[in-house]
Protein backbone atom coordinates (compact mmCIF):
# COMPACT_ATOMS: atom_id res chain seq x y z
CA MET A 1 105.61 118.33 63.16
CA ARG A 2 107.78 115.25 62.70
CA THR A 3 107.95 112.69 65.43
CA SER A 4 110.04 109.64 66.09
CA CYS A 5 108.04 106.74 67.56
CA ARG A 6 108.91 103.27 68.75
CA PRO A 7 106.06 100.82 69.52
CA GLY A 8 106.11 99.18 72.90
CA ALA A 9 105.11 95.77 74.18
CA LYS A 10 101.55 95.16 75.45
CA ALA A 11 101.10 96.08 79.08
CA ARG A 12 100.26 93.89 81.93
CA ALA A 13 99.95 97.23 114.70
CA ILE A 14 102.59 97.51 116.85
CA ALA A 15 101.55 96.48 120.35
CA THR A 16 103.40 98.20 123.21
CA ASN A 17 103.72 96.87 126.76
CA PRO A 18 102.95 99.23 129.67
CA LEU A 19 106.06 100.58 131.33
CA SER A 20 106.36 100.53 135.11
CA PHE A 21 108.60 102.63 137.29
CA ALA A 22 109.67 101.65 140.78
CA GLY A 23 111.17 104.56 142.62
CA PRO A 24 113.19 104.59 145.86
CA LEU A 25 111.55 102.65 148.64
CA THR A 26 110.76 104.01 152.10
CA LYS A 27 109.53 100.65 153.28
CA LYS A 28 109.75 97.28 151.64
CA ASN A 29 107.73 97.32 148.36
CA GLU A 30 106.35 100.78 149.17
CA PRO A 31 107.24 103.35 146.45
CA LEU A 32 108.15 106.87 147.50
CA ASP A 33 105.51 109.52 146.72
CA VAL A 34 107.76 112.40 145.71
CA THR A 35 104.88 114.87 145.66
CA ALA A 36 104.39 114.24 149.38
CA THR A 37 107.70 116.00 150.04
CA LEU A 38 106.54 119.23 148.37
CA PRO A 39 103.83 121.69 149.30
CA LEU A 40 100.83 121.50 146.96
CA ASP A 41 101.52 124.90 145.36
CA ASP A 42 105.10 123.91 144.59
CA THR A 43 103.94 120.63 143.05
CA ASP A 44 101.55 122.46 140.72
CA SER A 45 104.28 124.94 139.84
CA LEU A 46 106.73 122.15 139.01
CA ARG A 47 104.13 120.40 136.87
CA LYS A 48 103.45 123.63 134.97
CA GLN A 49 107.17 124.26 134.46
CA VAL A 50 107.71 120.76 133.05
CA LEU A 51 104.68 121.08 130.78
CA SER A 52 105.60 124.54 129.49
CA SER A 53 109.19 123.39 128.91
CA ALA A 54 107.98 120.41 126.87
CA ILE A 55 105.67 122.63 124.82
CA ALA A 56 108.43 125.18 124.20
CA GLU A 57 110.80 122.41 123.15
CA ALA A 58 108.25 121.09 120.66
CA ARG A 59 107.54 124.46 119.03
CA ARG A 60 109.42 125.04 115.80
CA PRO A 61 109.67 128.15 113.61
CA MET A 62 107.95 128.16 110.22
CA LEU A 63 107.67 130.62 107.32
CA VAL A 64 104.50 130.69 105.21
CA VAL A 65 104.02 132.69 102.00
CA VAL A 66 100.65 134.45 102.39
CA VAL A 67 100.89 136.94 99.48
CA GLY A 68 102.68 136.58 96.14
CA ARG A 69 103.19 134.16 93.29
CA ASP A 70 104.43 131.46 95.70
CA VAL A 71 101.42 131.72 98.01
CA GLY A 72 100.96 128.60 100.12
CA GLN A 73 104.66 127.68 100.11
CA ARG A 74 105.97 127.02 103.60
CA ALA A 75 109.22 125.85 105.12
CA ARG A 76 110.56 124.94 108.54
CA VAL A 77 113.27 127.28 109.75
CA ALA A 78 116.64 126.23 111.15
CA ASN A 79 119.69 128.28 112.05
CA GLY A 80 121.27 129.81 108.94
CA PHE A 81 118.05 129.45 106.93
CA THR A 82 118.43 131.46 103.68
CA ILE A 83 115.87 132.91 101.28
CA GLY A 84 116.50 133.93 97.68
CA ARG A 85 115.23 133.83 94.12
CA VAL A 86 117.54 131.13 92.76
CA ALA A 87 117.92 127.45 93.55
CA GLY A 88 120.11 126.40 96.45
CA HIS A 89 118.38 128.36 99.20
CA ASP A 90 116.24 126.85 101.94
CA MET A 91 113.29 128.80 100.57
CA VAL A 92 113.14 129.88 96.92
CA ILE A 93 110.84 132.83 96.17
CA THR A 94 110.18 133.35 92.46
CA ASP A 95 109.19 137.01 92.88
CA PRO A 96 111.44 139.03 90.46
CA ARG A 97 111.82 141.76 93.11
CA VAL A 98 113.45 139.26 95.47
CA SER A 99 117.24 139.20 95.15
CA SER A 100 119.09 136.03 94.19
CA LYS A 101 120.40 135.95 97.79
CA HIS A 102 118.01 138.06 99.83
CA CYS A 103 118.12 137.30 103.56
CA ARG A 104 119.01 134.85 106.31
CA ILE A 105 117.34 133.83 109.56
CA GLU A 106 119.61 133.19 112.56
CA ASP A 107 118.97 131.44 115.87
CA ARG A 108 120.34 133.75 118.55
CA GLY A 109 119.22 131.79 121.55
CA ASP A 110 116.14 133.62 122.76
CA ASP A 111 115.26 135.06 119.34
CA TRP A 112 115.02 134.18 115.67
CA VAL A 113 116.52 137.14 113.80
CA ILE A 114 116.06 137.98 110.12
CA VAL A 115 119.11 139.59 108.48
CA ASP A 116 119.27 141.40 105.13
CA LEU A 117 122.06 140.04 102.90
CA GLY A 118 122.45 143.20 100.82
CA SER A 119 119.26 142.71 98.83
CA THR A 120 118.18 145.28 96.25
CA ASN A 121 114.70 145.92 97.66
CA GLY A 122 115.35 145.19 101.33
CA ILE A 123 113.19 143.70 104.07
CA ARG A 124 110.13 145.05 105.81
CA VAL A 125 108.76 143.54 109.01
CA ASN A 126 105.20 144.64 109.77
CA GLY A 127 105.70 147.54 107.37
CA GLU A 128 109.00 148.75 108.87
CA ARG A 129 112.19 148.69 106.79
CA VAL A 130 114.89 146.79 108.71
CA GLU A 131 118.44 145.53 108.26
CA GLU A 132 117.90 142.91 110.93
CA LYS A 133 115.13 142.25 113.41
CA ALA A 134 114.01 139.65 115.95
CA LEU A 135 110.84 137.97 114.75
CA ALA A 136 107.74 137.37 116.85
CA PRO A 137 104.94 134.91 116.04
CA PHE A 138 102.64 136.18 113.27
CA ASP A 139 105.05 138.92 112.14
CA LYS A 140 104.60 139.77 108.46
CA VAL A 141 107.86 139.81 106.46
CA GLU A 142 107.80 141.65 103.11
CA LEU A 143 110.34 140.66 100.46
CA GLY A 144 109.63 142.49 97.20
CA ASP A 145 105.98 141.83 96.36
CA THR A 146 105.90 138.72 98.56
CA VAL A 147 104.64 138.59 102.14
CA LEU A 148 105.60 135.80 104.53
CA ARG A 149 104.19 135.05 107.98
CA PHE A 150 106.50 133.88 110.76
CA GLU A 151 104.97 131.19 112.98
CA LEU A 152 105.96 128.96 115.90
CA GLN A 153 104.31 125.57 115.53
CA ASP A 154 103.93 122.72 117.98
CA ALA A 155 103.53 119.08 116.93
CA ALA A 156 99.76 119.43 116.45
CA ASP A 157 100.21 122.55 114.31
CA GLN A 158 102.83 120.78 112.21
CA ALA A 159 100.63 117.72 111.68
CA TYR A 160 97.71 119.92 110.65
CA ASP A 161 99.95 121.96 108.37
CA GLU A 162 101.29 118.85 106.66
CA ALA A 163 97.76 117.53 106.15
CA VAL A 164 96.66 120.82 104.58
CA GLN A 165 99.71 120.88 102.33
CA ARG A 166 98.96 117.38 101.15
CA LEU A 167 95.37 118.31 100.36
CA LEU A 168 96.53 121.39 98.45
CA HIS A 169 99.42 119.91 96.50
CA VAL A 170 99.17 116.11 96.30
CA ASP A 171 96.69 114.02 94.34
CA ASP A 172 95.24 111.60 96.86
CA LEU A 173 94.73 108.84 94.30
CA THR A 174 98.30 108.65 92.97
CA GLY A 175 100.51 110.46 95.49
CA LEU A 176 101.81 112.70 92.68
CA TYR A 177 101.56 116.50 92.54
CA VAL A 178 98.41 118.20 91.34
CA ARG A 179 98.81 120.59 88.43
CA ARG A 180 98.67 123.79 90.50
CA ARG A 181 101.80 122.59 92.31
CA PHE A 182 103.53 121.04 89.30
CA ASP A 183 103.34 124.13 87.04
CA PRO A 184 105.29 126.52 89.31
CA GLU A 185 107.77 123.75 90.16
CA LEU A 186 108.43 123.24 86.44
CA ASP A 187 108.72 126.98 85.85
CA GLN A 188 111.40 127.18 88.55
CA MET A 189 113.16 124.12 87.14
CA LEU A 190 113.33 125.79 83.72
CA ARG A 191 114.68 129.04 85.19
CA ASP A 192 117.39 127.20 87.10
CA ALA A 193 118.26 125.09 84.05
CA ALA A 194 118.54 128.21 81.89
CA VAL A 195 121.05 129.73 84.34
CA ALA A 196 123.09 126.53 84.57
CA GLY A 197 122.82 125.61 80.89
CA ASP A 198 121.14 122.28 81.66
CA PRO A 199 118.48 120.50 79.59
CA VAL A 200 115.07 119.54 80.99
CA GLY A 201 113.04 116.60 79.74
CA LEU A 202 109.23 116.75 79.74
CA LEU A 203 106.90 113.75 79.39
CA VAL A 204 103.15 113.98 78.73
CA MET A 205 101.39 110.65 79.31
CA ASP A 206 97.92 109.16 78.80
CA LEU A 207 96.70 105.68 79.75
CA ASP A 208 95.51 103.26 77.07
CA GLY A 209 92.63 100.88 77.59
CA LEU A 210 91.08 102.58 80.61
CA LYS A 211 87.63 102.97 79.03
CA ALA A 212 87.47 99.24 78.31
CA ILE A 213 88.49 98.50 81.91
CA ASN A 214 85.76 100.81 83.23
CA ASP A 215 83.14 99.38 80.88
CA ALA A 216 83.96 95.77 81.73
CA ASN A 217 84.59 96.07 85.47
CA GLY A 218 83.34 99.41 86.76
CA HIS A 219 84.95 102.71 87.64
CA LEU A 220 86.49 101.46 90.89
CA PHE A 221 88.74 99.23 88.78
CA GLY A 222 89.64 102.23 86.61
CA ALA A 223 90.49 104.27 89.69
CA TYR A 224 92.69 101.42 90.92
CA VAL A 225 94.60 101.43 87.61
CA ILE A 226 95.04 105.22 87.71
CA SER A 227 96.36 104.97 91.27
CA GLU A 228 98.79 102.13 90.55
CA CYS A 229 100.12 103.78 87.37
CA GLY A 230 100.78 107.00 89.28
CA LYS A 231 102.83 105.07 91.82
CA VAL A 232 104.78 103.33 89.05
CA ILE A 233 105.54 106.67 87.37
CA GLY A 234 106.70 108.19 90.66
CA ALA A 235 109.01 105.26 91.31
CA GLN A 236 110.72 105.72 87.92
CA LEU A 237 111.60 109.39 88.40
CA PRO A 238 115.27 110.29 88.79
CA SER A 239 116.43 112.33 91.78
CA GLY A 240 114.95 115.82 91.55
CA GLY A 241 112.30 114.75 89.04
CA ILE A 242 108.67 115.82 89.49
CA ALA A 243 105.39 114.34 88.27
CA ALA A 244 101.70 115.16 88.45
CA ARG A 245 98.32 113.73 87.62
CA PHE A 246 96.53 116.18 85.35
CA GLY A 247 93.09 114.78 86.04
CA GLY A 248 91.47 111.71 84.57
CA ASP A 249 94.13 109.32 83.34
CA GLU A 250 96.70 111.89 82.19
CA TYR A 251 100.10 112.42 83.79
CA VAL A 252 103.10 114.67 83.26
CA ALA A 253 106.69 114.39 84.46
CA ALA A 254 109.83 116.50 84.17
CA ALA A 255 113.46 116.10 85.16
CA ARG A 256 116.41 118.46 84.95
CA GLY A 257 119.56 117.17 83.29
CA LEU A 258 117.72 115.04 80.71
CA ASP A 259 118.14 115.92 77.04
CA LEU A 260 115.70 114.53 74.46
CA GLU A 261 117.36 111.13 74.20
CA ALA A 262 117.66 110.70 77.97
CA ALA A 263 114.05 111.80 78.46
CA HIS A 264 112.95 109.32 75.78
CA ALA A 265 114.84 106.57 77.63
CA MET A 266 113.06 107.49 80.88
CA ALA A 267 109.71 107.38 79.07
CA GLU A 268 110.52 103.89 77.79
CA ARG A 269 111.35 102.78 81.34
CA ILE A 270 107.99 104.06 82.54
CA ARG A 271 106.16 102.35 79.67
CA ALA A 272 107.97 99.08 80.34
CA ALA A 273 107.40 99.30 84.12
CA ILE A 274 103.66 99.71 83.59
CA ALA A 275 103.65 96.82 81.09
CA GLU A 276 105.39 94.60 83.66
CA HIS A 277 103.33 95.73 86.66
CA GLU A 278 100.75 93.28 87.99
CA PHE A 279 97.35 94.99 88.06
CA VAL A 280 95.03 92.69 90.01
CA ARG A 281 91.88 93.76 91.83
CA GLU A 282 89.35 91.40 93.36
CA GLY A 283 90.91 88.53 91.46
CA VAL A 284 90.65 90.32 88.10
CA THR A 285 93.87 90.90 86.15
CA LEU A 286 93.89 94.17 84.18
CA HIS A 287 96.09 95.14 81.23
CA PRO A 288 96.45 98.91 80.78
CA GLY A 289 99.06 100.53 78.57
CA ILE A 290 100.43 104.05 78.36
CA SER A 291 101.25 106.41 75.49
CA ILE A 292 103.94 109.04 76.07
CA GLY A 293 105.06 112.16 74.23
CA VAL A 294 108.52 113.57 74.97
CA ALA A 295 110.00 117.05 74.51
CA ALA A 296 113.09 118.77 75.90
CA PHE A 297 114.24 122.23 76.94
CA PRO A 298 115.65 124.27 75.32
CA GLY A 299 115.39 122.64 71.88
CA HIS A 300 111.59 122.41 71.86
CA GLY A 301 110.96 125.66 73.69
CA ARG A 302 112.12 127.73 76.62
CA THR A 303 108.78 128.02 78.41
CA ARG A 304 106.46 125.54 80.06
CA GLU A 305 103.72 126.31 77.55
CA ALA A 306 105.97 125.74 74.54
CA LEU A 307 107.28 122.44 75.90
CA PHE A 308 103.78 121.20 76.69
CA GLU A 309 102.64 121.97 73.15
CA LYS A 310 105.49 119.93 71.65
CA ALA A 311 105.16 117.02 74.08
CA ASP A 312 101.38 116.94 73.67
CA ALA A 313 101.72 116.77 69.88
CA ALA A 314 104.15 113.86 70.31
CA LEU A 315 101.61 112.15 72.61
CA TYR A 316 98.94 112.31 69.91
CA ALA A 317 101.45 110.86 67.46
CA ALA A 318 102.01 107.98 69.90
CA LYS A 319 98.26 107.35 70.01
CA ARG A 320 98.07 107.34 66.22
CA ALA A 321 101.05 104.98 66.03
CA GLY A 322 99.11 102.24 67.81
CA LYS A 323 99.13 103.28 71.49
CA ASN A 324 101.33 101.94 74.29
CA THR A 325 104.11 103.77 72.48
CA VAL A 326 106.68 106.49 73.17
CA CYS A 327 107.14 109.30 70.65
CA LYS A 328 109.59 112.17 70.84
CA ALA A 329 108.99 115.57 69.31
CA ASP A 330 111.38 116.48 66.53
CA GLY A 331 112.14 120.00 65.41
């Protein structure tokens, strides 16, 4: 393995006022009690109608993958929502038995209707093969070997759902993906790039100097550095780029459209941004660095595993070259 390395520089309540409403007046300064003009039963009925209307308005359709390689993926549904195996759809299902353009969901007023778009393996709703069908809450939709559940969610459901998704897919220390989310995202990125003939750059990163920071100041200072570095890495990603914390003080990032040289330039920007970032906790200034190995699809491999092997080898070369350095895999 030959690598090309270039040493880097050393790192361094909104308060709201109550609203009042003055309705029509029957006497001077005496507001009208509108409920007094209605029988009690009618007042309760009106209240229930308003409440049920507000709840119905707040409920939104959602699809959740409950079986298949994309289990846990979910998406909010709007009119014309499409599902397929390739990029560009509102929901991308990586199941090989799902067609590139499989189905669409349409808002038909009173119903949300799923429509087959000429897929190879068709659609089943609750086990029944259909060309199109109105969906009811908790219906199971089978596309190939993937099963989705149709839901109607109110604001509380949506907030809970978003919290669960964050716990499942986002590292709470850095705000980056966790590996179980990053890996399938990268796999899909590579498949799409292969179809389009685009390169993909992959960066494998490891902090320098973290042990010394922990030993001198304690692990809370180390956790602070890990958190801040994750935020710096995320801020340097191009549009469509993804990044994850791999545990400890290791990170990985990928971006479509970056060949080896462009990926190396992005790695240098990350290294420089961390070197320039002010790491100060409890009055203590900290000076971490970062070593980065860079590889690119398709030259260094056409699979996630092959790219990781090349980028990881380049990372070790960066460590051997003196740390706080970017190295790119070669050949």
